[in-house]
Amino acid sequence: MNMFSSRLVSVLFVFASTATGVSGFSVTTSNANVQVKENEGVDLACSYSADFGSSARVEWKFKDLTGSQKYVYYDGKPTAPYSNRVTIYGSNLRFSKVTRNDNGVYDCEVSGVNSQFGEARVKLTVLVPPSPPLCRIPTSVTTGKSTILSCHDGDGSPPPQYKWYRNDVLLPPEPSKISGFQNSTYMLNSANGNLEFPSVKKMDTAQYSCEAFNIAGPPQRCRAVKMEVRDMNTGGIVAGVIVALLLLVLLALGIWYAHKKGYLPRMTESKQKTNVVYQPPLVYGGEDDDDSEFKQKSSFVV
């Protein structure tokens, strides 16, 4: 093959690479989904093509289950939170021990001297068996009411799924499709652990318990609690109303009797204020004055 032919082949290769979107700079991982038990060590694999050169910069970034991000390995060394349990082995991220807080995704970011960039993502699942779940089961409910029984375990990883039992018999998630449960009206959410009765019936009276399970270890169940469905106590409500009315009548009679006997203060009647006219004594004159005449010096009204 002459020089012209070789150059033509190179041009065609570059053209084909550009047309198909293939780039020589690549970052890959040999295991994109890693599972490891809590407190054990693990390697997160990352490799990159030689195009990046011998001085390529490798960094590892972590995003937890809540979406919060931070660097695990940056500027050639582990960051402070990971300094005592993380090292770099080649371009791999090595944990000497993992905890449930390490659940999430890890991005291996590689950059070259000429601004080339590539990344690979690894999902890490730390395996933690479930603990006995916290169950909230009402002991007494009224017929026809909407009722929710809840079940939750915050320890298991991956997040547990849930099963419910009635009198130690497993409740199917879709009762309408299972013979013997077609008259049941409950709704079971295996992901969040809720067992809901839109309108509870007398037949729903039973012992209920919930089980949490995942791939990390044996399932765990909460203690069974009896939920009793009762009819509305109409007689008790009527009796309560009658007692309340009797108490009101007795109170009214007591007030009337106390008022009649004078035990309660009476309303004082306001007396009309009268005008008082003050008139000084009469002053009589001397001999020249007539005995029948007198002079009024002054008068005023109070």
GROMACS .gro file of N, CA and C in nm, residues 93-233:
model
  423
   93LEU      N    1  -1.133   0.314   4.285
   93LEU     CA    2  -1.159   0.368   4.419
   93LEU      C    3  -1.175   0.250   4.514
   94ARG      N    4  -1.092   0.244   4.615
   94ARG     CA    5  -1.093   0.129   4.706
   94ARG      C    6  -1.140   0.173   4.845
   95PHE      N    7  -1.248   0.108   4.895
   95PHE     CA    8  -1.298   0.128   5.031
   95PHE      C    9  -1.246   0.016   5.119
   96SER      N   10  -1.189   0.050   5.233
   96SER     CA   11  -1.150  -0.053   5.329
   96SER      C   12  -1.271  -0.103   5.407
   97LYS      N   13  -1.375  -0.020   5.416
   97LYS     CA   14  -1.498  -0.057   5.485
   97LYS      C   15  -1.610   0.037   5.438
   98VAL      N   16  -1.728  -0.017   5.415
   98VAL     CA   17  -1.841   0.065   5.372
   98VAL      C   18  -1.950   0.063   5.478
   99THR      N   19  -2.030   0.168   5.479
   99THR     CA   20  -2.147   0.177   5.567
   99THR      C   21  -2.270   0.203   5.481
  100ARG      N   22  -2.387   0.195   5.544
  100ARG     CA   23  -2.512   0.218   5.470
  100ARG      C   24  -2.520   0.359   5.414
  101ASN      N   25  -2.445   0.451   5.472
  101ASN     CA   26  -2.445   0.589   5.420
  101ASN      C   27  -2.369   0.603   5.288
  102ASP      N   28  -2.300   0.496   5.247
  102ASP     CA   29  -2.226   0.499   5.120
  102ASP      C   30  -2.313   0.456   5.002
  103ASN      N   31  -2.439   0.425   5.027
  103ASN     CA   32  -2.531   0.390   4.918
  103ASN      C   33  -2.544   0.507   4.821
  104GLY      N   34  -2.534   0.478   4.692
  104GLY     CA   35  -2.552   0.583   4.592
  104GLY      C   36  -2.475   0.553   4.465
  105VAL      N   37  -2.446   0.657   4.385
  105VAL     CA   38  -2.373   0.641   4.260
  105VAL      C   39  -2.241   0.718   4.268
  106TYR      N   40  -2.139   0.660   4.204
  106TYR     CA   41  -2.004   0.718   4.205
  106TYR      C   42  -1.962   0.742   4.060
  107ASP      N   43  -1.916   0.863   4.031
  107ASP     CA   44  -1.870   0.899   3.897
  107ASP      C   45  -1.718   0.909   3.895
  108CYS      N   46  -1.658   0.829   3.808
  108CYS     CA   47  -1.514   0.837   3.785
  108CYS      C   48  -1.492   0.936   3.670
  109GLU      N   49  -1.432   1.051   3.699
  109GLU     CA   50  -1.413   1.157   3.600
  109GLU      C   51  -1.265   1.166   3.563
  110VAL      N   52  -1.237   1.158   3.434
  110VAL     CA   53  -1.099   1.163   3.385
  110VAL      C   54  -1.085   1.279   3.288
  111SER      N   55  -0.983   1.361   3.307
  111SER     CA   56  -0.957   1.476   3.219
  111SER      C   57  -0.812   1.473   3.174
  112GLY      N   58  -0.792   1.508   3.046
  112GLY     CA   59  -0.657   1.509   2.990
  112GLY      C   60  -0.597   1.649   2.989
  113VAL      N   61  -0.472   1.657   2.945
  113VAL     CA   62  -0.401   1.785   2.946
  113VAL      C   63  -0.458   1.883   2.844
  114ASN      N   64  -0.524   1.832   2.741
  114ASN     CA   65  -0.581   1.919   2.637
  114ASN      C   66  -0.733   1.930   2.650
  115SER      N   67  -0.782   1.928   2.774
  115SER     CA   68  -0.924   1.945   2.806
  115SER      C   69  -1.012   1.828   2.761
  116GLN      N   70  -0.951   1.714   2.730
  116GLN     CA   71  -1.033   1.597   2.703
  116GLN      C   72  -1.101   1.553   2.833
  117PHE      N   73  -1.220   1.499   2.820
  117PHE     CA   74  -1.295   1.461   2.940
  117PHE      C   75  -1.379   1.336   2.912
  118GLY      N   76  -1.387   1.249   3.012
  118GLY     CA   77  -1.474   1.133   3.006
  118GLY      C   78  -1.509   1.087   3.146
  119GLU      N   79  -1.617   1.011   3.158
  119GLU     CA   80  -1.657   0.963   3.290
  119GLU      C   81  -1.730   0.830   3.279
  120ALA      N   82  -1.729   0.756   3.389
  120ALA     CA   83  -1.802   0.630   3.402
  120ALA      C   84  -1.872   0.629   3.537
  121ARG      N   85  -1.990   0.568   3.541
  121ARG     CA   86  -2.070   0.568   3.664
  121ARG      C   87  -2.082   0.428   3.721
  122VAL      N   88  -2.067   0.419   3.854
  122VAL     CA   89  -2.081   0.293   3.926
  122VAL      C   90  -2.186   0.311   4.036
  123LYS      N   91  -2.282   0.220   4.041
  123LYS     CA   92  -2.382   0.223   4.148
  123LYS      C   93  -2.341   0.127   4.258
  124LEU      N   94  -2.335   0.179   4.381
  124LEU     CA   95  -2.296   0.097   4.496
  124LEU      C   96  -2.417   0.075   4.585
  125THR      N   97  -2.446  -0.051   4.613
  125THR     CA   98  -2.553  -0.088   4.706
  125THR      C   99  -2.491  -0.160   4.825
  126VAL      N  100  -2.504  -0.100   4.942
  126VAL     CA  101  -2.453  -0.160   5.065
  126VAL      C  102  -2.564  -0.247   5.124
  127LEU      N  103  -2.537  -0.373   5.144
  127LEU     CA  104  -2.638  -0.469   5.187
  127LEU      C  105  -2.651  -0.469   5.339
  128VAL      N  106  -2.773  -0.432   5.386
  128VAL     CA  107  -2.803  -0.430   5.530
  128VAL      C  108  -2.934  -0.504   5.551
  129PRO      N  109  -2.936  -0.611   5.632
  129PRO     CA  110  -3.062  -0.683   5.656
  129PRO      C  111  -3.164  -0.592   5.725
  130PRO      N  112  -3.292  -0.620   5.706
  130PRO     CA  113  -3.394  -0.539   5.773
  130PRO      C  114  -3.398  -0.565   5.923
  131SER      N  115  -3.449  -0.466   5.994
  131SER     CA  116  -3.478  -0.481   6.137
  131SER      C  117  -3.628  -0.506   6.154
  132PRO      N  118  -3.672  -0.550   6.272
  132PRO     CA  119  -3.817  -0.564   6.294
  132PRO      C  120  -3.886  -0.431   6.265
  133PRO      N  121  -3.982  -0.431   6.175
  133PRO     CA  122  -4.044  -0.304   6.135
  133PRO      C  123  -4.131  -0.244   6.244
  134LEU      N  124  -4.151  -0.113   6.233
  134LEU     CA  125  -4.243  -0.043   6.322
  134LEU      C  126  -4.382  -0.050   6.260
  135CYS      N  127  -4.476  -0.113   6.331
  135CYS     CA  128  -4.613  -0.132   6.281
  135CYS      C  129  -4.711  -0.048   6.363
  136ARG      N  130  -4.802   0.017   6.294
  136ARG     CA  131  -4.909   0.092   6.359
  136ARG      C  132  -5.042   0.028   6.317
  137ILE      N  133  -5.103  -0.042   6.416
  137ILE     CA  134  -5.226  -0.117   6.391
  137ILE      C  135  -5.330  -0.074   6.494
  138PRO      N  136  -5.443  -0.015   6.452
  138PRO     CA  137  -5.545   0.025   6.549
  138PRO      C  138  -5.610  -0.097   6.612
  139THR      N  139  -5.641  -0.087   6.740
  139THR     CA  140  -5.702  -0.201   6.810
  139THR      C  141  -5.854  -0.203   6.796
  140SER      N  142  -5.914  -0.089   6.767
  140SER     CA  143  -6.059  -0.082   6.754
  140SER      C  144  -6.098   0.023   6.650
  141VAL      N  145  -6.180  -0.018   6.555
  141VAL     CA  146  -6.229   0.073   6.452
  141VAL      C  147  -6.379   0.051   6.434
  142THR      N  148  -6.445   0.152   6.376
  142THR     CA  149  -6.590   0.146   6.356
  142THR      C  150  -6.623   0.100   6.214
  143THR      N  151  -6.724   0.018   6.202
  143THR     CA  152  -6.766  -0.035   6.073
  143THR      C  153  -6.789   0.079   5.973
  144GLY      N  154  -6.736   0.061   5.853
  144GLY     CA  155  -6.756   0.159   5.746
  144GLY      C  156  -6.651   0.268   5.739
  145LYS      N  157  -6.565   0.277   5.840
  145LYS     CA  158  -6.462   0.381   5.841
  145LYS      C  159  -6.342   0.340   5.754
  146SER      N  160  -6.270   0.441   5.703
  146SER     CA  161  -6.146   0.416   5.631
  146SER      C  162  -6.033   0.398   5.732
  147THR      N  163  -5.953   0.292   5.715
  147THR     CA  164  -5.849   0.259   5.812
  147THR      C  165  -5.719   0.222   5.739
  148ILE      N  166  -5.606   0.272   5.791
  148ILE     CA  167  -5.475   0.241   5.733
  148ILE      C  168  -5.386   0.178   5.839
  149LEU      N  169  -5.328   0.062   5.808
  149LEU     CA  170  -5.229  -0.003   5.892
  149LEU      C  171  -5.093   0.022   5.825
  150SER      N  172  -4.997   0.074   5.900
  150SER     CA  173  -4.868   0.111   5.841
  150SER      C  174  -4.756   0.023   5.894
  151CYS      N  175  -4.649   0.011   5.812
  151CYS     CA  176  -4.535  -0.073   5.846
  151CYS      C  177  -4.412  -0.012   5.781
  152HIS      N  178  -4.302   0.007   5.859
  152HIS     CA  179  -4.182   0.070   5.803
  152HIS      C  180  -4.057   0.025   5.877
  153ASP      N  181  -3.950   0.003   5.797
  153ASP     CA  182  -3.817  -0.026   5.852
  153ASP      C  183  -3.718   0.069   5.786
  154GLY      N  184  -3.645   0.146   5.866
  154GLY     CA  185  -3.551   0.243   5.813
  154GLY      C  186  -3.408   0.194   5.807
  155ASP      N  187  -3.382   0.068   5.844
  155ASP     CA  188  -3.246   0.017   5.850
  155ASP      C  189  -3.206  -0.061   5.725
  156GLY      N  190  -3.297  -0.137   5.669
  156GLY     CA  191  -3.263  -0.226   5.560
  156GLY      C  192  -3.212  -0.154   5.436
  157SER      N  193  -3.115  -0.218   5.368
  157SER     CA  194  -3.061  -0.167   5.242
  157SER      C  195  -3.027  -0.286   5.152
  158PRO      N  196  -3.081  -0.288   5.029
  158PRO     CA  197  -3.171  -0.188   4.970
  158PRO      C  198  -3.302  -0.177   5.047
  159PRO      N  199  -3.379  -0.068   5.026
  159PRO     CA  200  -3.503  -0.048   5.102
  159PRO      C  201  -3.592  -0.172   5.097
  160PRO      N  202  -3.639  -0.217   5.212
  160PRO     CA  203  -3.718  -0.341   5.216
  160PRO      C  204  -3.853  -0.329   5.143
  161GLN      N  205  -3.903  -0.444   5.103
  161GLN     CA  206  -4.041  -0.460   5.061
  161GLN      C  207  -4.119  -0.514   5.181
  162TYR      N  208  -4.253  -0.513   5.170
  162TYR     CA  209  -4.334  -0.550   5.287
  162TYR      C  210  -4.445  -0.649   5.250
  163LYS      N  211  -4.473  -0.739   5.346
  163LYS     CA  212  -4.584  -0.833   5.336
  163LYS      C  213  -4.670  -0.818   5.461
  164TRP      N  214  -4.801  -0.841   5.444
  164TRP     CA  215  -4.893  -0.836   5.559
  164TRP      C  216  -4.956  -0.974   5.579
  165TYR      N  217  -4.977  -1.008   5.707
  165TYR     CA  218  -5.040  -1.135   5.744
  165TYR      C  219  -5.165  -1.107   5.826
  166ARG      N  220  -5.271  -1.186   5.798
  166ARG     CA  221  -5.394  -1.180   5.879
  166ARG      C  222  -5.415  -1.318   5.940
  167ASN      N  223  -5.410  -1.322   6.073
  167ASN     CA  224  -5.417  -1.451   6.144
  167ASN      C  225  -5.312  -1.547   6.089
  168ASP      N  226  -5.189  -1.493   6.065
  168ASP     CA  227  -5.074  -1.570   6.015
  168ASP      C  228  -5.092  -1.623   5.873
  169VAL      N  229  -5.192  -1.573   5.800
  169VAL     CA  230  -5.211  -1.610   5.659
  169VAL      C  231  -5.167  -1.491   5.573
  170LEU      N  232  -5.078  -1.517   5.476
  170LEU     CA  233  -5.025  -1.412   5.391
  170LEU      C  234  -5.136  -1.348   5.307
  171LEU      N  235  -5.143  -1.215   5.310
  171LEU     CA  236  -5.241  -1.143   5.229
  171LEU      C  237  -5.183  -1.116   5.091
  172PRO      N  238  -5.250  -1.159   4.985
  172PRO     CA  239  -5.200  -1.132   4.849
  172PRO      C  240  -5.213  -0.984   4.815
  173PRO      N  241  -5.118  -0.930   4.736
  173PRO     CA  242  -5.125  -0.787   4.699
  173PRO      C  243  -5.250  -0.751   4.620
  174GLU      N  244  -5.302  -0.847   4.540
  174GLU     CA  245  -5.422  -0.823   4.460
  174GLU      C  246  -5.526  -0.927   4.498
  175PRO      N  247  -5.605  -0.901   4.601
  175PRO     CA  248  -5.698  -1.003   4.653
  175PRO      C  249  -5.807  -1.044   4.553
  176SER      N  250  -5.844  -0.953   4.462
  176SER     CA  251  -5.952  -0.986   4.369
  176SER      C  252  -5.915  -1.098   4.272
  177LYS      N  253  -5.784  -1.128   4.260
  177LYS     CA  254  -5.738  -1.231   4.166
  177LYS      C  255  -5.714  -1.366   4.234
  178ILE      N  256  -5.731  -1.371   4.366
  178ILE     CA  257  -5.700  -1.492   4.441
  178ILE      C  258  -5.828  -1.549   4.503
  179SER      N  259  -5.851  -1.677   4.479
  179SER     CA  260  -5.968  -1.742   4.536
  179SER      C  261  -5.960  -1.740   4.689
  180GLY      N  262  -6.068  -1.709   4.752
  180GLY     CA  263  -6.073  -1.701   4.898
  180GLY      C  264  -6.052  -1.560   4.950
  181PHE      N  265  -6.007  -1.468   4.863
  181PHE     CA  266  -5.985  -1.329   4.905
  181PHE      C  267  -6.066  -1.231   4.819
  182GLN      N  268  -6.153  -1.285   4.732
  182GLN     CA  269  -6.223  -1.199   4.638
  182GLN      C  270  -6.323  -1.106   4.704
  183ASN      N  271  -6.366  -1.138   4.825
  183ASN     CA  272  -6.457  -1.049   4.898
  183ASN      C  273  -6.383  -0.944   4.980
  184SER      N  274  -6.250  -0.952   4.982
  184SER     CA  275  -6.171  -0.856   5.058
  184SER      C  276  -6.163  -0.724   4.980
  185THR      N  277  -6.161  -0.614   5.053
  185THR     CA  278  -6.160  -0.481   4.990
  185THR      C  279  -6.035  -0.401   5.026
  186TYR      N  280  -5.935  -0.465   5.085
  186TYR     CA  281  -5.815  -0.393   5.125
  186TYR      C  282  -5.728  -0.361   5.004
  187MET      N  283  -5.635  -0.264   5.022
  187MET     CA  284  -5.535  -0.231   4.922
  187MET      C  285  -5.398  -0.237   4.989
  188LEU      N  286  -5.306  -0.314   4.931
  188LEU     CA  287  -5.175  -0.337   4.993
  188LEU      C  288  -5.066  -0.277   4.904
  189ASN      N  289  -4.984  -0.189   4.965
  189ASN     CA  290  -4.871  -0.129   4.894
  189ASN      C  291  -4.743  -0.195   4.946
  190SER      N  292  -4.683  -0.281   4.864
  190SER     CA  293  -4.564  -0.356   4.908
  190SER      C  294  -4.441  -0.268   4.921
  191ALA      N  295  -4.442  -0.152   4.854
  191ALA     CA  296  -4.325  -0.064   4.857
  191ALA      C  297  -4.319   0.021   4.983
  192ASN      N  298  -4.433   0.080   5.024
  192ASN     CA  299  -4.430   0.167   5.142
  192ASN      C  300  -4.485   0.100   5.268
  193GLY      N  301  -4.543  -0.020   5.255
  193GLY     CA  302  -4.586  -0.096   5.372
  193GLY      C  303  -4.726  -0.065   5.422
  194ASN      N  304  -4.805   0.013   5.348
  194ASN     CA  305  -4.939   0.048   5.394
  194ASN      C  306  -5.041  -0.059   5.355
  195LEU      N  307  -5.128  -0.094   5.451
  195LEU     CA  308  -5.243  -0.181   5.426
  195LEU      C  309  -5.367  -0.098   5.455
  196GLU      N  310  -5.443  -0.068   5.349
  196GLU     CA  311  -5.555   0.027   5.363
  196GLU      C  312  -5.688  -0.042   5.340
  197PHE      N  313  -5.783  -0.010   5.430
  197PHE     CA  314  -5.921  -0.056   5.416
  197PHE      C  315  -6.008   0.067   5.386
  198PRO      N  316  -6.057   0.085   5.264
  198PRO     CA  317  -6.140   0.203   5.233
  198PRO      C  318  -6.268   0.207   5.316
  199SER      N  319  -6.326   0.090   5.343
  199SER     CA  320  -6.447   0.082   5.425
  199SER      C  321  -6.441  -0.050   5.502
  200VAL      N  322  -6.393  -0.043   5.626
  200VAL     CA  323  -6.367  -0.164   5.702
  200VAL      C  324  -6.497  -0.235   5.738
  201LYS      N  325  -6.490  -0.370   5.740
  201LYS     CA  326  -6.608  -0.453   5.768
  201LYS      C  327  -6.582  -0.540   5.891
  202LYS      N  328  -6.692  -0.597   5.942
  202LYS     CA  329  -6.680  -0.684   6.059
  202LYS      C  330  -6.589  -0.804   6.030
  203MET      N  331  -6.591  -0.851   5.904
  203MET     CA  332  -6.510  -0.966   5.867
  203MET      C  333  -6.359  -0.935   5.870
  204ASP      N  334  -6.324  -0.806   5.879
  204ASP     CA  335  -6.183  -0.766   5.883
  204ASP      C  336  -6.123  -0.776   6.024
  205THR      N  337  -6.204  -0.809   6.122
  205THR     CA  338  -6.152  -0.832   6.257
  205THR      C  339  -6.056  -0.950   6.257
  206ALA      N  340  -5.931  -0.926   6.301
  206ALA     CA  341  -5.830  -1.032   6.298
  206ALA      C  342  -5.701  -0.984   6.363
  207GLN      N  343  -5.605  -1.076   6.375
  207GLN     CA  344  -5.470  -1.045   6.420
  207GLN      C  345  -5.386  -1.007   6.296
  208TYR      N  346  -5.322  -0.890   6.298
  208TYR     CA  347  -5.244  -0.844   6.183
  208TYR      C  348  -5.097  -0.828   6.222
  209SER      N  349  -5.009  -0.865   6.129
  209SER     CA  350  -4.865  -0.844   6.146
  209SER      C  351  -4.802  -0.816   6.010
  210CYS      N  352  -4.685  -0.751   6.012
  210CYS     CA  353  -4.617  -0.711   5.889
  210CYS      C  354  -4.475  -0.763   5.888
  211GLU      N  355  -4.426  -0.796   5.768
  211GLU     CA  356  -4.291  -0.850   5.751
  211GLU      C  357  -4.212  -0.765   5.652
  212ALA      N  358  -4.090  -0.727   5.690
  212ALA     CA  359  -3.999  -0.653   5.602
  212ALA      C  360  -3.893  -0.748   5.550
  213PHE      N  361  -3.859  -0.737   5.418
  213PHE     CA  362  -3.761  -0.828   5.360
  213PHE      C  363  -3.683  -0.758   5.249
  214ASN      N  364  -3.557  -0.800   5.231
  214ASN     CA  365  -3.474  -0.759   5.118
  214ASN      C  366  -3.372  -0.869   5.090
  215ILE      N  367  -3.280  -0.843   4.997
  215ILE     CA  368  -3.185  -0.947   4.957
  215ILE      C  369  -3.066  -0.960   5.052
  216ALA      N  370  -3.059  -0.872   5.152
  216ALA     CA  371  -2.940  -0.867   5.237
  216ALA      C  372  -2.942  -0.967   5.352
  217GLY      N  373  -3.060  -1.015   5.392
  217GLY     CA  374  -3.065  -1.103   5.507
  217GLY      C  375  -3.205  -1.155   5.532
  218PRO      N  376  -3.226  -1.224   5.644
  218PRO     CA  377  -3.357  -1.284   5.672
  218PRO      C  378  -3.463  -1.178   5.698
  219PRO      N  379  -3.589  -1.210   5.665
  219PRO     CA  380  -3.698  -1.114   5.689
  219PRO      C  381  -3.723  -1.097   5.838
  220GLN      N  382  -3.785  -0.984   5.870
  220GLN     CA  383  -3.818  -0.952   6.010
  220GLN      C  384  -3.966  -0.913   6.018
  221ARG      N  385  -4.033  -0.960   6.123
  221ARG     CA  386  -4.177  -0.934   6.137
  221ARG      C  387  -4.205  -0.864   6.269
  222CYS      N  388  -4.304  -0.774   6.268
  222CYS     CA  389  -4.345  -0.707   6.392
  222CYS      C  390  -4.444  -0.796   6.467
  223ARG      N  391  -4.468  -0.762   6.592
  223ARG     CA  392  -4.562  -0.838   6.676
  223ARG      C  393  -4.705  -0.822   6.625
  224ALA      N  394  -4.780  -0.931   6.624
  224ALA     CA  395  -4.919  -0.928   6.578
  224ALA      C  396  -5.006  -0.852   6.677
  225VAL      N  397  -5.098  -0.774   6.623
  225VAL     CA  398  -5.193  -0.696   6.704
  225VAL      C  399  -5.334  -0.721   6.650
  226LYS      N  400  -5.428  -0.740   6.741
  226LYS     CA  401  -5.566  -0.764   6.699
  226LYS      C  402  -5.638  -0.633   6.671
  227MET      N  403  -5.696  -0.624   6.551
  227MET     CA  404  -5.782  -0.511   6.515
  227MET      C  405  -5.927  -0.559   6.520
  228GLU      N  406  -6.007  -0.498   6.605
  228GLU     CA  407  -6.147  -0.536   6.620
  228GLU      C  408  -6.236  -0.431   6.556
  229VAL      N  409  -6.325  -0.477   6.470
  229VAL     CA  410  -6.418  -0.387   6.400
  229VAL      C  411  -6.551  -0.392   6.473
  230ARG      N  412  -6.599  -0.277   6.520
  230ARG     CA  413  -6.722  -0.269   6.598
  230ARG      C  414  -6.827  -0.188   6.523
  231ASP      N  415  -6.955  -0.226   6.545
  231ASP     CA  416  -7.065  -0.144   6.493
  231ASP      C  417  -7.074  -0.016   6.574
  232MET      N  418  -7.131   0.086   6.512
  232MET     CA  419  -7.149   0.213   6.583
  232MET      C  420  -7.245   0.193   6.700
  233ASN      N  421  -7.211   0.239   6.819
  233ASN     CA  422  -7.290   0.223   6.941
  233ASN      C  423  -7.400   0.329   6.947
   0.00000   0.00000   0.00000
